[in-house]
């Protein structure tokens, strides 16, 4: 019954897609273009400059043609043209709201675009650009615009000079000239000059010059030196015209005041000493903590989270790090750091500042309940999660999380009709401490990177048709960020104990002479691992971004070195700890993604994953939970989960999909486009497979060989629809097997050798994007 429904859904989906394509293609693209106007049908750039790309010039075009999907289909214009003339009717209003109004050619915007591109080229150092536009009227009521770009010669920097009248900043600026961005031979650009102003300003503001700003810096540029070179002079003004003073001054911090939980009306008032008299005040570690109600956390949490101290020079970099540190506690819904000049000076004649840090605490505790349905190639299921969080468990900013999970799923078994034959129960408790628990004093590291200590305990129970397994996990490690986009995780100690109390006799017989035998025995994993994450994605924006995650993991080496300290059973060729065999391996993988936003409606996303695990020593195979698998909703979508590979391996003898291996290589490419309302579409290409690394633990055809692995790459194509409900995305993908490595070598390209069948189609329902 289930297969019949899936086949029916596929027919309906394909039929609707074809109908929409034909219907929209039949609509006239100029239906709503006024009689005396023209539809802007195409915009092209002919660029004769090697150093400037068309993509750099395109944002300066003030009028673009209607958005295209797949590079040719003006889908949104077609939706708009489906509406009737009466724009008061509901259906017409709806079609126009989800569609795109025809772009009517405007000659003024064409001229403005040429001017903007010319200005852009000048800012890039092309001082003699030529930008021309040609208008071509083609077809009925259509116009095409061609911009021809001839940038001319590019100018380069030469001999940067300095004009600094104020001795108070002269030494600081000149001592930092080795880091200047304005180096001889670099192309002249307006952007790099602005960046140099920002760099010098930031450097001075981090050394006490609180009132210094970019407006004090300007440039004198001489383009007459010849040979397309520019001689720059960087000038720094004195503050005399603004403040009446002849010198820029360094400021020191007088007092640091924390305002905690004070009402909005009081927060908006001018800071004054009277505020401290109206509320409770605590002096702790040189700072004043002013609060309205009883503090819900220890006072050292604030002082330990601030790098701004009384008596120090003002430092803008430490202000930013303090804000990041306080934000990382996740205790406050409002954080504001401001300074006020006191009008006083210290014994050295330096003016004094008060630092006021305003904090509004949020809720300490929260919980959530999530219910989800899953379907991966017919494996239907449901799961529920309960999560409880406490952001200040021990009044020191400790972030505690308790997560429990219950899941039921139907794992396909050829000889069974039982529904929901798998059960998973699990719980994990973790606590993140805003302190670097390490027996070393590394104050500068904490100040710069804000490391945190993470401790977690987890237990998972799995009952499947072929076995019952329990996994207990305990780990301790550290997390820190080294920049806005880069974060690290290092876990020097992690324990995994895997027990398999029950295994069916049929399954035991099936794997007794295979590579899977050792993966279904009780074993212990004691490992350390490190993860590097680079993520440019910014929530709420549609800009291009890169994502890179790299992991390296090692297990069993410390136990192997320490094994002589305890007695081992001499009749076995492996070592045990507390009667349990431990694993020994080295594993590493990389996940690289790039999200390219083509326009407001379309994007191109690609992903490359490569991983390898090398078992050795005490256990000849990777533990089952550390092995790679392929197929499913986030992998090669034309194959079911664990239904692909290794290599060209194929065995119908097993009643379920359970293919795993030591090596994984995968490439995914997805073209995403918005359709209408909450509906989005996607076209995708998936390529990849898994392989074994040792012949002794590899099934027939599953061993990785450099001279043939590319012939064993599975290829799947497909289409998908997504429903964007803002808070979550419901996804349906239909994958189609195109190259099946499990078939005979001369029959693997399916569309070349035979028609597709329903066995070549994979359906995947999931929450969220695949990558």
XYZ file of C-alpha atoms in Angstrom, residues 23-34 37-42 65-68 72-82 85 100-105 138-143:
46
model
C 1.234 26.844 -18.980
C 3.675 29.557 -17.947
C 5.626 29.221 -21.176
C 2.470 29.952 -23.154
C 1.876 33.354 -21.501
C 2.925 36.484 -23.397
C 5.843 38.164 -21.647
C 4.748 41.663 -22.835
C 1.102 41.343 -21.821
C 1.279 44.123 -19.221
C 3.811 46.366 -20.989
C 2.231 49.725 -21.988
C 7.056 51.161 -23.823
C 9.387 48.191 -24.146
C 10.086 45.155 -21.982
C 13.721 44.988 -20.881
C 14.393 41.514 -22.241
C 18.121 41.186 -21.686
C 15.773 42.218 -16.665
C 13.163 40.044 -14.974
C 14.559 37.215 -12.845
C 15.358 33.964 -14.631
C 16.333 31.253 -19.312
C 12.902 30.772 -17.680
C 11.257 33.983 -16.423
C 9.000 32.100 -14.041
C 7.974 35.027 -11.829
C 7.079 37.213 -14.815
C 4.970 34.322 -16.049
C 3.111 34.173 -12.727
C 2.415 37.907 -12.915
C 1.136 37.575 -16.474
C -1.318 34.888 -15.354
C -6.683 42.999 -15.985
C 7.236 39.826 -10.697
C 6.043 42.886 -12.562
C 7.535 43.291 -16.055
C 10.620 45.496 -16.125
C 9.852 48.398 -18.463
C 12.915 49.768 -20.244
C 14.288 43.092 -30.794
C 10.905 41.505 -31.356
C 7.631 43.121 -30.438
C 7.910 45.631 -27.575
C 11.278 44.283 -26.341
C 14.608 46.024 -25.772
